[in-house]
Coordinates of C-alpha atoms in Angstrom, one line a residue:
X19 CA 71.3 169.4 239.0
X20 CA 71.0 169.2 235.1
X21 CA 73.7 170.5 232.7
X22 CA 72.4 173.5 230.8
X23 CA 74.2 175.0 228.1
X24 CA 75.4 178.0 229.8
X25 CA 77.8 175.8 232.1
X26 CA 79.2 175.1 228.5
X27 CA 80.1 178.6 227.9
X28 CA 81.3 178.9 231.3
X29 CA 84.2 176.2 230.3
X30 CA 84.6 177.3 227.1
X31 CA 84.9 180.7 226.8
X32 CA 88.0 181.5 229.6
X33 CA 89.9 178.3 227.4
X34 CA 89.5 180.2 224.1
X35 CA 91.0 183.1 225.9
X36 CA 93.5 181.4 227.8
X37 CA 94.5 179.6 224.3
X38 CA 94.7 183.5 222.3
X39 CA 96.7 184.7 225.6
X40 CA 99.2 181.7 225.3
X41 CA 99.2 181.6 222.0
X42 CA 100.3 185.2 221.8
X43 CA 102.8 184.9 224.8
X44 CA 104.5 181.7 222.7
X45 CA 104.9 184.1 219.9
X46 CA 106.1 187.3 221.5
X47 CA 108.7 184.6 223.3
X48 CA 109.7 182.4 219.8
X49 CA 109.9 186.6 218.4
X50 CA 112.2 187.4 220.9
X51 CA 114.6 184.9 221.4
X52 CA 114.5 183.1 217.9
X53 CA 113.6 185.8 215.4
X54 CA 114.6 184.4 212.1
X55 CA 112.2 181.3 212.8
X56 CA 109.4 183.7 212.4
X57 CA 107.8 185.9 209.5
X58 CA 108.3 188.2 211.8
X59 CA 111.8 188.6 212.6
X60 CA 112.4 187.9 208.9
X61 CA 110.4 190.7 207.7
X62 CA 112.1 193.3 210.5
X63 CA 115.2 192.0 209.5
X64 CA 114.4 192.5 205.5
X65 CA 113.3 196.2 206.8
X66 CA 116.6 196.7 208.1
X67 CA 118.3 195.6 206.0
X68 CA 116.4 197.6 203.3
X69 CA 117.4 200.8 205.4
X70 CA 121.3 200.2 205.6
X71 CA 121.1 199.6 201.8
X72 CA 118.9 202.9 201.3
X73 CA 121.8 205.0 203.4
X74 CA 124.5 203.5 201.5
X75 CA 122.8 204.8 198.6
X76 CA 122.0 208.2 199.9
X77 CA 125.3 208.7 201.3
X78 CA 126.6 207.6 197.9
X79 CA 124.8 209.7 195.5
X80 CA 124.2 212.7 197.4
X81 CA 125.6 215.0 195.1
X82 CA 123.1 213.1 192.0
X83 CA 119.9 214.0 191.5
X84 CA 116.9 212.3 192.8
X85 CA 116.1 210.8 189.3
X86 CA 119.4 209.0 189.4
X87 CA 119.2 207.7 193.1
X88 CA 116.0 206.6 191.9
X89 CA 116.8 204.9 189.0
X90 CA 119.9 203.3 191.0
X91 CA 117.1 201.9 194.0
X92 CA 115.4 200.4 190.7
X93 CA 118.7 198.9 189.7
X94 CA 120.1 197.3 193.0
X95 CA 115.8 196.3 193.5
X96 CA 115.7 194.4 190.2
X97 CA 119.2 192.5 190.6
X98 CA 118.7 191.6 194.2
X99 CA 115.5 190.0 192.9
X100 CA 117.2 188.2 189.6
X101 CA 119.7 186.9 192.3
X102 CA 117.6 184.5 193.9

């Protein structure tokens, strides 16, 4: 029997899948029970973070107009980021 290139693909192609599927799974897994290890669970818990500060603001100036709560979000933004 001679090897022909298809018995290549054959080998080949179910590893480069079996490699994305465990790859994946790995990550989904590392997500799940380590989140802040990942850019993942960093950027969810940035989002959330984000939310709990937008509330707080709401709830705060609800009686202001939007321009202020705006220019408060712009506020908090800016010296968040001249904090680190």
């Amino acid at each position: 029997m001679e090897w022909r290139k298809c018995y290549l693909d054959v080998i080949l192609v179910p590893l480069g899948f079996l490699t994305s599927i465990g790859y994946h799974f790995w990550l989904w897994h590392k997500v799940r029970t380590q989140p802040h290890t990942t850019i993942i669970g960093i950027n969810a818990s940035g989002r959330g973070n984000w939310v709990n500060g937008m509330m707080k603001i709401y709830l705060f100036s609800s009686t202001n107009s939007l321009f202020e709560t705006r220019a408060r979000v712009v506020y908090i933004r800016n010296k968040r980021i001249l904090q680190r």
